[in-house]
GROMACS .gro file of C-alpha atoms in nm:
model
  221
    1MET     CA    1   2.001   0.056   0.511
    2PRO     CA    2   1.841   0.318   0.741
    3ASP     CA    3   1.592   0.219   1.008
    4MET     CA    4   1.369   0.436   1.225
    5SER     CA    5   1.242   0.334   1.568
    6LEU     CA    6   0.876   0.421   1.621
    7GLU     CA    7   0.872   0.281   1.976
    8ASP     CA    8   0.648  -0.019   1.905
    9VAL     CA    9   0.817  -0.109   1.575
   10THR     CA   10   1.129  -0.035   1.372
   11ILE     CA   11   1.061   0.070   1.013
   12HIS     CA   12   1.315   0.023   0.737
   13TYR     CA   13   1.327   0.277   0.456
   14GLU     CA   14   1.544   0.386   0.165
   15GLU     CA   15   1.572   0.736   0.025
   16ALA     CA   16   1.752   0.936  -0.239
   17GLY     CA   17   1.776   1.301  -0.330
   18GLY     CA   18   1.636   1.600  -0.148
   19GLY     CA   19   1.405   1.895  -0.189
   20PRO     CA   20   1.070   2.028  -0.072
   21LEU     CA   21   0.849   1.765  -0.238
   22ALA     CA   22   0.891   1.394  -0.160
   23PHE     CA   23   0.761   1.094  -0.352
   24VAL     CA   24   0.681   0.793  -0.129
   25PHE     CA   25   0.626   0.436  -0.248
   26CYS     CA   26   0.405   0.182  -0.065
   27HIS     CA   27   0.486  -0.175  -0.172
   28GLY     CA   28   0.265  -0.473  -0.250
   29LEU     CA   29   0.183  -0.769  -0.030
   30TYR     CA   30   0.463  -1.020  -0.085
   31GLY     CA   31   0.774  -0.810  -0.046
   32GLY     CA   32   0.910  -0.473   0.055
   33GLY     CA   33   1.025  -0.146  -0.091
   34ASP     CA   34   1.362  -0.278  -0.212
   35THR     CA   35   1.255  -0.332  -0.571
   36PHE     CA   36   1.147   0.031  -0.604
   37THR     CA   37   1.499   0.156  -0.531
   38GLU     CA   38   1.580   0.056  -0.890
   39GLU     CA   39   1.343   0.333  -0.998
   40PHE     CA   40   1.492   0.606  -0.776
   41ALA     CA   41   1.699   0.762  -1.056
   42PHE     CA   42   1.390   0.800  -1.276
   43TRP     CA   43   1.167   0.951  -1.007
   44LYS     CA   44   1.434   1.194  -0.888
   45ASN     CA   45   1.399   1.363  -1.227
   46HIS     CA   46   1.042   1.456  -1.132
   47PHE     CA   47   1.055   1.477  -0.751
   48GLY     CA   48   1.358   1.591  -0.559
   49ARG     CA   49   1.327   1.331  -0.284
   50VAL     CA   50   1.223   0.968  -0.330
   51ILE     CA   51   1.147   0.723  -0.048
   52SER     CA   52   1.045   0.359  -0.022
   53TRP     CA   53   0.961   0.186   0.305
   54ASP     CA   54   0.871  -0.155   0.442
   55VAL     CA   55   0.551  -0.188   0.644
   56ARG     CA   56   0.573  -0.344   0.990
   57GLY     CA   57   0.654  -0.712   0.976
   58MET     CA   58   0.754  -0.713   0.607
   59GLY     CA   59   1.075  -0.651   0.418
   60HIS     CA   60   1.347  -0.536   0.656
   61SER     CA   61   1.112  -0.377   0.911
   62SER     CA   62   1.076  -0.544   1.249
   63GLN     CA   63   0.793  -0.762   1.365
   64ALA     CA   64   0.529  -0.606   1.590
   65ALA     CA   65   0.281  -0.710   1.855
   66LYS     CA   66  -0.017  -0.590   1.651
   67TYR     CA   67  -0.107  -0.552   1.285
   68SER     CA   68  -0.396  -0.359   1.132
   69LEU     CA   69  -0.463  -0.126   0.839
   70PRO     CA   70  -0.479   0.186   1.062
   71LEU     CA   71  -0.145   0.085   1.219
   72TYR     CA   72   0.020   0.048   0.878
   73ALA     CA   73  -0.103   0.398   0.789
   74SER     CA   74   0.004   0.536   1.127
   75ASP     CA   75   0.354   0.396   1.075
   76LEU     CA   76   0.379   0.592   0.749
   77ALA     CA   77   0.267   0.912   0.921
   78ARG     CA   78   0.521   0.866   1.200
   79LEU     CA   79   0.796   0.781   0.951
   80LEU     CA   80   0.722   1.101   0.760
   81ASP     CA   81   0.732   1.297   1.087
   82GLY     CA   82   1.075   1.155   1.161
   83LEU     CA   83   1.197   1.242   0.813
   84HIS     CA   84   1.052   1.595   0.843
   85ILE     CA   85   0.825   1.543   0.542
   86ASP     CA   86   0.502   1.738   0.556
   87LYS     CA   87   0.298   1.659   0.243
   88PRO     CA   88   0.441   1.399   0.004
   89VAL     CA   89   0.304   1.243  -0.309
   90VAL     CA   90   0.217   0.886  -0.208
   91LEU     CA   91   0.210   0.598  -0.457
   92GLY     CA   92   0.046   0.275  -0.343
   93PHE     CA   93   0.087  -0.034  -0.559
   94SER     CA   94  -0.154  -0.329  -0.530
   95TRP     CA   95  -0.198  -0.400  -0.158
   96GLY     CA   96   0.008  -0.086  -0.096
   97SER     CA   97  -0.275   0.112  -0.250
   98THR     CA   98  -0.493  -0.005   0.040
   99VAL     CA   99  -0.238   0.140   0.281
  100ALA     CA  100  -0.224   0.460   0.074
  101GLN     CA  101  -0.604   0.491   0.081
  102GLN     CA  102  -0.614   0.449   0.457
  103PHE     CA  103  -0.334   0.702   0.496
  104ALA     CA  104  -0.511   0.958   0.275
  105ILE     CA  105  -0.836   0.907   0.468
  106ASP     CA  106  -0.681   0.926   0.815
  107TYR     CA  107  -0.432   1.203   0.734
  108THR     CA  108  -0.609   1.417   0.478
  109ASP     CA  109  -0.381   1.714   0.543
  110ARG     CA  110  -0.063   1.511   0.492
  111CYS     CA  111  -0.095   1.432   0.119
  112ALA     CA  112   0.006   1.655  -0.169
  113ALA     CA  113  -0.136   1.390  -0.402
  114VAL     CA  114  -0.198   1.015  -0.413
  115VAL     CA  115  -0.146   0.759  -0.688
  116LEU     CA  116  -0.339   0.430  -0.658
  117GLU     CA  117  -0.202   0.163  -0.891
  118SER     CA  118  -0.371  -0.174  -0.945
  119GLY     CA  119  -0.563  -0.149  -0.619
  120THR     CA  120  -0.910  -0.192  -0.477
  121SER     CA  121  -1.127  -0.038  -0.208
  122GLU     CA  122  -1.369  -0.331  -0.175
  123VAL     CA  123  -1.400  -0.699  -0.264
  124ASN     CA  124  -1.687  -0.933  -0.341
  125VAL     CA  125  -1.771  -1.260  -0.163
  126ALA     CA  126  -1.549  -1.474  -0.386
  127ALA     CA  127  -1.246  -1.247  -0.349
  128SER     CA  128  -1.298  -1.217   0.025
  129GLU     CA  129  -1.307  -1.594   0.063
  130PHE     CA  130  -1.000  -1.632  -0.161
  131TRP     CA  131  -0.788  -1.395   0.049
  132TYR     CA  132  -0.904  -1.545   0.377
  133GLN     CA  133  -0.827  -1.899   0.261
  134ALA     CA  134  -0.493  -1.785   0.118
  135ALA     CA  135  -0.402  -1.642   0.457
  136GLU     CA  136  -0.498  -1.967   0.630
  137ALA     CA  137  -0.301  -2.174   0.380
  138MET     CA  138   0.009  -1.963   0.435
  139ARG     CA  139  -0.031  -1.971   0.812
  140GLN     CA  140  -0.071  -2.349   0.816
  141GLY     CA  141   0.201  -2.411   0.557
  142LYS     CA  142  -0.028  -2.603   0.326
  143PRO     CA  143   0.112  -2.738  -0.005
  144GLY     CA  144   0.078  -2.487  -0.286
  145ALA     CA  145   0.046  -2.188  -0.054
  146GLN     CA  146   0.246  -1.872  -0.119
  147HIS     CA  147   0.588  -1.906   0.044
  148VAL     CA  148   0.640  -1.651   0.320
  149GLU     CA  149   0.945  -1.618   0.541
  150PRO     CA  150   0.866  -1.693   0.907
  151GLN     CA  151   0.950  -1.341   1.024
  152HIS     CA  152   0.699  -1.199   0.774
  153MET     CA  153   0.417  -1.447   0.833
  154ASP     CA  154   0.213  -1.254   1.092
  155SER     CA  155   0.211  -0.934   0.889
  156VAL     CA  156   0.139  -1.102   0.554
  157VAL     CA  157  -0.147  -1.304   0.705
  158ALA     CA  158  -0.287  -0.990   0.870
  159ALA     CA  159  -0.260  -0.796   0.543
  160SER     CA  160  -0.435  -1.076   0.353
  161ARG     CA  161  -0.716  -1.066   0.608
  162VAL     CA  162  -0.735  -0.688   0.562
  163VAL     CA  163  -0.808  -0.747   0.193
  164ALA     CA  164  -1.061  -1.018   0.278
  165GLY     CA  165  -1.222  -0.776   0.524
  166LEU     CA  166  -1.283  -0.518   0.251
  167ARG     CA  167  -1.606  -0.707   0.185
  168GLU     CA  168  -1.756  -0.629   0.526
  169HIS     CA  169  -1.554  -0.312   0.583
  170PRO     CA  170  -1.497  -0.151   0.242
  171LEU     CA  171  -1.298   0.168   0.212
  172THR     CA  172  -1.524   0.286  -0.071
  173PRO     CA  173  -1.773   0.488   0.140
  174ARG     CA  174  -1.482   0.672   0.306
  175LEU     CA  175  -1.303   0.769  -0.015
  176LYS     CA  176  -1.511   1.086  -0.033
  177HIS     CA  177  -1.300   1.223   0.252
  178ILE     CA  178  -0.982   1.225   0.040
  179THR     CA  179  -0.939   1.589  -0.059
  180CYS     CA  180  -0.604   1.589  -0.243
  181PRO     CA  181  -0.565   1.517  -0.616
  182VAL     CA  182  -0.568   1.143  -0.689
  183LEU     CA  183  -0.456   0.948  -0.993
  184VAL     CA  184  -0.600   0.597  -1.023
  185MET     CA  185  -0.424   0.363  -1.266
  186ALA     CA  186  -0.525   0.016  -1.375
  187GLY     CA  187  -0.454  -0.246  -1.636
  188ALA     CA  188  -0.749  -0.378  -1.832
  189LYS     CA  189  -0.581  -0.721  -1.825
  190ASP     CA  190  -0.515  -0.720  -1.449
  191ASP     CA  191  -0.566  -1.086  -1.356
  192MET     CA  192  -0.533  -1.019  -0.982
  193ASN     CA  193  -0.822  -0.769  -0.976
  194ARG     CA  194  -1.010  -0.926  -1.266
  195GLY     CA  195  -0.968  -0.620  -1.482
  196ALA     CA  196  -0.999  -0.250  -1.410
  197GLY     CA  197  -1.338  -0.262  -1.236
  198PRO     CA  198  -1.208  -0.197  -0.883
  199SER     CA  199  -1.019   0.109  -1.005
  200VAL     CA  200  -1.329   0.243  -1.177
  201ILE     CA  201  -1.518   0.210  -0.848
  202MET     CA  202  -1.246   0.400  -0.662
  203SER     CA  203  -1.236   0.676  -0.921
  204ARG     CA  204  -1.612   0.729  -0.898
  205ASN     CA  205  -1.596   0.778  -0.522
  206ILE     CA  206  -1.294   1.009  -0.491
  207PRO     CA  207  -1.386   1.376  -0.543
  208ASN     CA  208  -1.069   1.506  -0.709
  209CYS     CA  209  -0.970   1.207  -0.918
  210ARG     CA  210  -0.841   1.113  -1.261
  211LEU     CA  211  -0.860   0.754  -1.392
  212HIS     CA  212  -0.629   0.605  -1.655
  213ILE     CA  213  -0.675   0.250  -1.780
  214PHE     CA  214  -0.393   0.086  -1.974
  215GLN     CA  215  -0.571  -0.142  -2.221
  216ASP     CA  216  -0.276  -0.379  -2.256
  217GLY     CA  217  -0.166  -0.348  -1.892
  218GLY     CA  218  -0.164  -0.624  -1.633
  219HIS     CA  219  -0.138  -0.607  -1.256
  220THR     CA  220   0.213  -0.456  -1.252
  221LEU     CA  221   0.208  -0.143  -1.462
   0.00000   0.00000   0.00000
């Protein structure tokens, strides 16, 4: 279980294989990169080196004094520096796609390609209120709230507020700055995102983008 100290936080990661092109997985909100290790054998057939990592305050990574979307993206950049990876292919799933978008915007020269699965770059009023209230319910331990381990609470609440904040601070206008090839994938039956609409919006605002909608797909493709 390798860990890397980035001074203000310790990031846990897993890797397999080797070679000039790396494939990096960014996990969803309630968990870490552990589940993706089950897929390492498959992805090594297509990319020599496969990596999953846990964002600050989630999974096996340490807690931190501060949490923000730019910090999550910065952690990925610093992790890649430490692993001597220049331009990987980055896959972001669900909330991880928000991290992947921020990374591709802030570090345009660090991406060989990006895959955005079941994600969004903006939310409406109802979704914003839902994510804010969900964060408050978790923080206050209200009945029926998503269970979160105490050591993960600050990061999960911050990440939920990031999603809520995509109403007032959408990533959509900044997607035009992503210059690498991007594949956007969505399930037409995605109950979390209420269909493939958010992915269609992303695909229309990314210059070098391909969209694929799985008609029978849900949130986890």
